[in-house]
Amino acid sequence: MVKLNKIYTRTGDDGTTGLVAGPRRKKHDLRVESYGEVDEANSCIGLVRQHLADHPTLDQMLVRIQNDLFDLGADLATPDTGKKLDYEPLRIVQAQVDRLEVEIDTLNADLEPLRSFVLPGGTEAAAALHLARTVARRAERRIVALQYSEEAVSAAAVAYINRLSDFLFVAARWVNDKGRADILWVPGQNR
């Protein structure tokens, strides 16, 4: 269980932060940036939820996702170094990815087929979901960069963040009157 008695510790005043397993990293370290981007995506989802009074089912899906994003942050903040830890580190598991896929399919079943790319916008909830989607994509790029830097990142963590932006896209269309209120891109419209 997490217990936070004191919010400031002054240990980060030197530009470093501690990972879960103890080692300190520079605050601009790729791993720190990765879980920071996940935190930002989570905050965007918190803003989305302020616009979902008429969509309690989607709101409950997003509550689960916000909890998953804390799991993902913990996963990223606990690098797998191959050394045995005194505790079982929190990791994203395939069941969390599978649940996202089921929820994507559930929302997508109600949507009109796409005829063009969708411009971010429509309802306030949809616009906020598109913003959360782009932040999640940025987090994904950062996590994949971490993975390709030869640091351990689990396949489930990468799959989860990839699926999340898909979910947020489908959810944005779903709150836009099931896609009927989507604003479609018109290629070359302003030439």
PDB file of C-alpha atoms in Angstrom:
ATOM      1  CA  MET A   1       0.000   0.000   0.000  1.00  0.00           C
ATOM      2  CA  VAL A   2       1.192   3.480  -0.780  1.00  0.00           C
ATOM      3  CA  LYS A   3       1.634   5.833   2.137  1.00  0.00           C
ATOM      4  CA  LEU A   4       2.655   9.438   1.581  1.00  0.00           C
ATOM      5  CA  ASN A   5       3.175  11.440   4.750  1.00  0.00           C
ATOM      6  CA  LYS A   6       5.326  14.168   3.299  1.00  0.00           C
ATOM      7  CA  ILE A   7       4.981  15.505  -0.245  1.00  0.00           C
ATOM      8  CA  TYR A   8       8.295  17.271  -0.571  1.00  0.00           C
ATOM      9  CA  THR A   9      11.552  15.527   0.298  1.00  0.00           C
ATOM     10  CA  ARG A  10      14.112  17.894  -1.257  1.00  0.00           C
ATOM     11  CA  THR A  11      15.950  14.858  -2.673  1.00  0.00           C
ATOM     12  CA  GLY A  12      15.020  15.926  -6.211  1.00  0.00           C
ATOM     13  CA  ASP A  13      16.524  19.372  -5.864  1.00  0.00           C
ATOM     14  CA  ASP A  14      19.672  18.042  -7.543  1.00  0.00           C
ATOM     15  CA  GLY A  15      17.733  17.153 -10.707  1.00  0.00           C
ATOM     16  CA  THR A  16      17.339  13.463  -9.941  1.00  0.00           C
ATOM     17  CA  THR A  17      14.466  11.248  -8.858  1.00  0.00           C
ATOM     18  CA  GLY A  18      14.283   7.815  -7.295  1.00  0.00           C
ATOM     19  CA  LEU A  19      12.848   4.809  -9.085  1.00  0.00           C
ATOM     20  CA  VAL A  20      10.756   2.270  -7.163  1.00  0.00           C
ATOM     21  CA  ALA A  21      13.658  -0.148  -6.745  1.00  0.00           C
ATOM     22  CA  GLY A  22      15.857   2.628  -5.344  1.00  0.00           C
ATOM     23  CA  PRO A  23      18.315   3.840  -7.968  1.00  0.00           C
ATOM     24  CA  ARG A  24      18.271   7.528  -8.804  1.00  0.00           C
ATOM     25  CA  ARG A  25      17.920   8.808 -12.352  1.00  0.00           C
ATOM     26  CA  LYS A  26      18.147  12.249 -13.877  1.00  0.00           C
ATOM     27  CA  LYS A  27      14.725  13.823 -14.265  1.00  0.00           C
ATOM     28  CA  HIS A  28      15.227  13.994 -18.030  1.00  0.00           C
ATOM     29  CA  ASP A  29      16.078  10.268 -18.197  1.00  0.00           C
ATOM     30  CA  LEU A  30      14.049   8.394 -20.822  1.00  0.00           C
ATOM     31  CA  ARG A  31      12.478   6.110 -18.208  1.00  0.00           C
ATOM     32  CA  VAL A  32      11.407   9.060 -16.044  1.00  0.00           C
ATOM     33  CA  GLU A  33      10.043  10.857 -19.109  1.00  0.00           C
ATOM     34  CA  SER A  34       8.118   7.700 -20.064  1.00  0.00           C
ATOM     35  CA  TYR A  35       6.196   7.426 -16.840  1.00  0.00           C
ATOM     36  CA  GLY A  36       5.812  11.217 -16.757  1.00  0.00           C
ATOM     37  CA  GLU A  37       4.080  11.074 -20.161  1.00  0.00           C
ATOM     38  CA  VAL A  38       1.809   8.309 -18.826  1.00  0.00           C
ATOM     39  CA  ASP A  39       0.945  10.555 -15.875  1.00  0.00           C
ATOM     40  CA  GLU A  40       0.089  13.382 -18.278  1.00  0.00           C
ATOM     41  CA  ALA A  41      -2.205  11.085 -20.286  1.00  0.00           C
ATOM     42  CA  ASN A  42      -3.889  10.083 -17.021  1.00  0.00           C
ATOM     43  CA  SER A  43      -4.449  13.743 -16.136  1.00  0.00           C
ATOM     44  CA  CYS A  44      -6.021  14.362 -19.544  1.00  0.00           C
ATOM     45  CA  ILE A  45      -8.382  11.460 -18.938  1.00  0.00           C
ATOM     46  CA  GLY A  46      -9.311  13.030 -15.595  1.00  0.00           C
ATOM     47  CA  LEU A  47     -10.337  16.156 -17.534  1.00  0.00           C
ATOM     48  CA  VAL A  48     -12.333  14.070 -20.017  1.00  0.00           C
ATOM     49  CA  ARG A  49     -14.326  12.569 -17.166  1.00  0.00           C
ATOM     50  CA  GLN A  50     -15.631  16.044 -16.231  1.00  0.00           C
ATOM     51  CA  HIS A  51     -17.670  15.953 -19.465  1.00  0.00           C
ATOM     52  CA  LEU A  52     -19.230  12.499 -19.131  1.00  0.00           C
ATOM     53  CA  ALA A  53     -22.289  13.027 -16.918  1.00  0.00           C
ATOM     54  CA  ASP A  54     -24.436  11.587 -19.726  1.00  0.00           C
ATOM     55  CA  HIS A  55     -22.090   8.656 -20.364  1.00  0.00           C
ATOM     56  CA  PRO A  56     -21.663   6.673 -17.106  1.00  0.00           C
ATOM     57  CA  THR A  57     -20.573   3.483 -18.909  1.00  0.00           C
ATOM     58  CA  LEU A  58     -17.676   5.274 -20.608  1.00  0.00           C
ATOM     59  CA  ASP A  59     -16.833   7.047 -17.362  1.00  0.00           C
ATOM     60  CA  GLN A  60     -16.463   3.679 -15.589  1.00  0.00           C
ATOM     61  CA  MET A  61     -14.218   2.422 -18.388  1.00  0.00           C
ATOM     62  CA  LEU A  62     -12.040   5.509 -17.952  1.00  0.00           C
ATOM     63  CA  VAL A  63     -11.827   5.031 -14.161  1.00  0.00           C
ATOM     64  CA  ARG A  64     -10.434   1.541 -14.802  1.00  0.00           C
ATOM     65  CA  ILE A  65      -8.007   2.970 -17.355  1.00  0.00           C
ATOM     66  CA  GLN A  66      -6.816   5.638 -14.906  1.00  0.00           C
ATOM     67  CA  ASN A  67      -6.018   2.905 -12.397  1.00  0.00           C
ATOM     68  CA  ASP A  68      -4.258   0.909 -15.122  1.00  0.00           C
ATOM     69  CA  LEU A  69      -2.166   3.959 -15.969  1.00  0.00           C
ATOM     70  CA  PHE A  70      -0.921   4.092 -12.376  1.00  0.00           C
ATOM     71  CA  ASP A  71      -0.031   0.395 -12.776  1.00  0.00           C
ATOM     72  CA  LEU A  72       1.805   1.268 -15.998  1.00  0.00           C
ATOM     73  CA  GLY A  73       3.670   4.082 -14.254  1.00  0.00           C
ATOM     74  CA  ALA A  74       4.705   1.701 -11.476  1.00  0.00           C
ATOM     75  CA  ASP A  75       5.790  -0.852 -14.090  1.00  0.00           C
ATOM     76  CA  LEU A  76       7.957   1.727 -15.868  1.00  0.00           C
ATOM     77  CA  ALA A  77       9.359   3.083 -12.586  1.00  0.00           C
ATOM     78  CA  THR A  78      10.521  -0.425 -11.607  1.00  0.00           C
ATOM     79  CA  PRO A  79      12.989  -1.522 -14.287  1.00  0.00           C
ATOM     80  CA  ASP A  80      13.445  -5.259 -14.662  1.00  0.00           C
ATOM     81  CA  THR A  81      17.170  -5.614 -14.083  1.00  0.00           C
ATOM     82  CA  GLY A  82      17.011  -9.383 -13.734  1.00  0.00           C
ATOM     83  CA  LYS A  83      17.804  -9.116 -10.023  1.00  0.00           C
ATOM     84  CA  LYS A  84      15.459 -10.652  -7.458  1.00  0.00           C
ATOM     85  CA  LEU A  85      13.474  -8.058  -5.515  1.00  0.00           C
ATOM     86  CA  ASP A  86      12.084  -8.420  -1.989  1.00  0.00           C
ATOM     87  CA  TYR A  87       8.585  -7.843  -3.396  1.00  0.00           C
ATOM     88  CA  GLU A  88       6.572  -8.614  -6.498  1.00  0.00           C
ATOM     89  CA  PRO A  89       6.778  -5.519  -8.729  1.00  0.00           C
ATOM     90  CA  LEU A  90       3.540  -4.232 -10.206  1.00  0.00           C
ATOM     91  CA  ARG A  91       3.433  -4.995 -13.931  1.00  0.00           C
ATOM     92  CA  ILE A  92       0.894  -4.500 -16.706  1.00  0.00           C
ATOM     93  CA  VAL A  93      -0.522  -7.904 -17.632  1.00  0.00           C
ATOM     94  CA  GLN A  94      -2.104  -9.195 -20.826  1.00  0.00           C
ATOM     95  CA  ALA A  95      -5.552  -9.278 -19.188  1.00  0.00           C
ATOM     96  CA  GLN A  96      -5.471  -5.466 -18.979  1.00  0.00           C
ATOM     97  CA  VAL A  97      -4.678  -5.238 -22.707  1.00  0.00           C
ATOM     98  CA  ASP A  98      -7.419  -7.775 -23.473  1.00  0.00           C
ATOM     99  CA  ARG A  99      -9.978  -5.764 -21.473  1.00  0.00           C
ATOM    100  CA  LEU A 100      -9.122  -2.645 -23.474  1.00  0.00           C
ATOM    101  CA  GLU A 101      -9.651  -4.570 -26.708  1.00  0.00           C
ATOM    102  CA  VAL A 102     -13.058  -5.799 -25.544  1.00  0.00           C
ATOM    103  CA  GLU A 103     -14.058  -2.251 -24.587  1.00  0.00           C
ATOM    104  CA  ILE A 104     -12.837  -0.889 -27.941  1.00  0.00           C
ATOM    105  CA  ASP A 105     -14.927  -3.498 -29.751  1.00  0.00           C
ATOM    106  CA  THR A 106     -17.959  -2.722 -27.553  1.00  0.00           C
ATOM    107  CA  LEU A 107     -17.836   1.013 -28.329  1.00  0.00           C
ATOM    108  CA  ASN A 108     -16.892   0.513 -31.977  1.00  0.00           C
ATOM    109  CA  ALA A 109     -19.933  -1.741 -32.588  1.00  0.00           C
ATOM    110  CA  ASP A 110     -22.182   1.349 -32.202  1.00  0.00           C
ATOM    111  CA  LEU A 111     -20.230   3.571 -34.622  1.00  0.00           C
ATOM    112  CA  GLU A 112     -20.908   4.610 -38.176  1.00  0.00           C
ATOM    113  CA  PRO A 113     -18.113   3.416 -40.483  1.00  0.00           C
ATOM    114  CA  LEU A 114     -15.353   5.955 -41.116  1.00  0.00           C
ATOM    115  CA  ARG A 115     -15.333   7.634 -44.552  1.00  0.00           C
ATOM    116  CA  SER A 116     -12.382   9.930 -43.875  1.00  0.00           C
ATOM    117  CA  PHE A 117      -9.955  10.879 -41.152  1.00  0.00           C
ATOM    118  CA  VAL A 118     -11.609  12.592 -38.196  1.00  0.00           C
ATOM    119  CA  LEU A 119     -10.643  16.095 -37.135  1.00  0.00           C
ATOM    120  CA  PRO A 120     -10.262  16.376 -33.356  1.00  0.00           C
ATOM    121  CA  GLY A 121     -13.381  18.078 -32.027  1.00  0.00           C
ATOM    122  CA  GLY A 122     -17.121  17.787 -31.891  1.00  0.00           C
ATOM    123  CA  THR A 123     -18.453  17.686 -28.351  1.00  0.00           C
ATOM    124  CA  GLU A 124     -16.367  18.868 -25.384  1.00  0.00           C
ATOM    125  CA  ALA A 125     -15.942  15.247 -24.305  1.00  0.00           C
ATOM    126  CA  ALA A 126     -14.797  14.198 -27.782  1.00  0.00           C
ATOM    127  CA  ALA A 127     -12.314  17.067 -28.047  1.00  0.00           C
ATOM    128  CA  ALA A 128     -10.893  16.178 -24.620  1.00  0.00           C
ATOM    129  CA  LEU A 129     -10.667  12.497 -25.622  1.00  0.00           C
ATOM    130  CA  HIS A 130      -8.738  13.443 -28.764  1.00  0.00           C
ATOM    131  CA  LEU A 131      -6.316  15.463 -26.644  1.00  0.00           C
ATOM    132  CA  ALA A 132      -5.875  12.495 -24.284  1.00  0.00           C
ATOM    133  CA  ARG A 133      -5.316  10.277 -27.357  1.00  0.00           C
ATOM    134  CA  THR A 134      -2.489  12.458 -28.666  1.00  0.00           C
ATOM    135  CA  VAL A 135      -0.839  12.571 -25.242  1.00  0.00           C
ATOM    136  CA  ALA A 136      -1.137   8.763 -25.008  1.00  0.00           C
ATOM    137  CA  ARG A 137       0.521   8.484 -28.443  1.00  0.00           C
ATOM    138  CA  ARG A 138       3.361  10.702 -27.221  1.00  0.00           C
ATOM    139  CA  ALA A 139       3.728   8.464 -24.155  1.00  0.00           C
ATOM    140  CA  GLU A 140       3.829   5.455 -26.455  1.00  0.00           C
ATOM    141  CA  ARG A 141       6.603   7.010 -28.557  1.00  0.00           C
ATOM    142  CA  ARG A 142       8.599   7.704 -25.384  1.00  0.00           C
ATOM    143  CA  ILE A 143       8.057   4.153 -24.043  1.00  0.00           C
ATOM    144  CA  VAL A 144       9.097   2.621 -27.368  1.00  0.00           C
ATOM    145  CA  ALA A 145      12.196   4.833 -27.410  1.00  0.00           C
ATOM    146  CA  LEU A 146      12.975   3.489 -23.924  1.00  0.00           C
ATOM    147  CA  GLN A 147      12.471  -0.057 -25.174  1.00  0.00           C
ATOM    148  CA  TYR A 148      14.815   0.526 -28.123  1.00  0.00           C
ATOM    149  CA  SER A 149      17.429   2.066 -25.832  1.00  0.00           C
ATOM    150  CA  GLU A 150      17.995  -1.478 -24.595  1.00  0.00           C
ATOM    151  CA  GLU A 151      16.232  -0.929 -21.289  1.00  0.00           C
ATOM    152  CA  ALA A 152      13.722  -3.573 -20.283  1.00  0.00           C
ATOM    153  CA  VAL A 153      10.097  -2.710 -21.060  1.00  0.00           C
ATOM    154  CA  SER A 154       7.512  -5.460 -21.075  1.00  0.00           C
ATOM    155  CA  ALA A 155       5.594  -6.315 -24.229  1.00  0.00           C
ATOM    156  CA  ALA A 156       2.335  -5.952 -22.282  1.00  0.00           C
ATOM    157  CA  ALA A 157       3.246  -2.379 -21.266  1.00  0.00           C
ATOM    158  CA  VAL A 158       3.911  -1.406 -24.893  1.00  0.00           C
ATOM    159  CA  ALA A 159       0.734  -3.140 -26.080  1.00  0.00           C
ATOM    160  CA  TYR A 160      -1.342  -1.427 -23.378  1.00  0.00           C
ATOM    161  CA  ILE A 161      -0.253   2.113 -24.268  1.00  0.00           C
ATOM    162  CA  ASN A 162      -0.729   1.355 -27.971  1.00  0.00           C
ATOM    163  CA  ARG A 163      -4.240   0.031 -27.372  1.00  0.00           C
ATOM    164  CA  LEU A 164      -5.073   2.977 -25.111  1.00  0.00           C
ATOM    165  CA  SER A 165      -4.813   5.533 -27.901  1.00  0.00           C
ATOM    166  CA  ASP A 166      -7.024   3.289 -30.063  1.00  0.00           C
ATOM    167  CA  PHE A 167      -9.557   3.180 -27.230  1.00  0.00           C
ATOM    168  CA  LEU A 168      -9.496   6.965 -26.823  1.00  0.00           C
ATOM    169  CA  PHE A 169     -10.043   7.471 -30.559  1.00  0.00           C
ATOM    170  CA  VAL A 170     -13.044   5.124 -30.609  1.00  0.00           C
ATOM    171  CA  ALA A 171     -14.402   6.690 -27.398  1.00  0.00           C
ATOM    172  CA  ALA A 172     -14.142  10.176 -28.947  1.00  0.00           C
ATOM    173  CA  ARG A 173     -16.203   9.009 -31.910  1.00  0.00           C
ATOM    174  CA  TRP A 174     -18.659   7.247 -29.595  1.00  0.00           C
ATOM    175  CA  VAL A 175     -19.404  10.420 -27.584  1.00  0.00           C
ATOM    176  CA  ASN A 176     -19.771  12.326 -30.862  1.00  0.00           C
ATOM    177  CA  ASP A 177     -23.255  10.854 -31.307  1.00  0.00           C
ATOM    178  CA  LYS A 178     -21.767   7.491 -32.239  1.00  0.00           C
ATOM    179  CA  GLY A 179     -19.734   9.050 -35.038  1.00  0.00           C
ATOM    180  CA  ARG A 180     -22.583  11.047 -36.580  1.00  0.00           C
ATOM    181  CA  ALA A 181     -21.208  14.315 -35.131  1.00  0.00           C
ATOM    182  CA  ASP A 182     -17.621  13.624 -36.186  1.00  0.00           C
ATOM    183  CA  ILE A 183     -15.951  16.400 -38.123  1.00  0.00           C
ATOM    184  CA  LEU A 184     -14.349  14.774 -41.156  1.00  0.00           C
ATOM    185  CA  TRP A 185     -11.174  15.869 -42.873  1.00  0.00           C
ATOM    186  CA  VAL A 186     -11.749  17.149 -46.396  1.00  0.00           C
ATOM    187  CA  PRO A 187      -8.421  16.758 -48.230  1.00  0.00           C
ATOM    188  CA  GLY A 188      -7.335  19.927 -50.016  1.00  0.00           C
ATOM    189  CA  GLN A 189     -10.473  21.793 -48.959  1.00  0.00           C
ATOM    190  CA  ASN A 190      -8.718  25.143 -48.580  1.00  0.00           C
ATOM    191  CA  ARG A 191      -6.442  25.166 -51.616  1.00  0.00           C
TER     192      ARG A 191
END
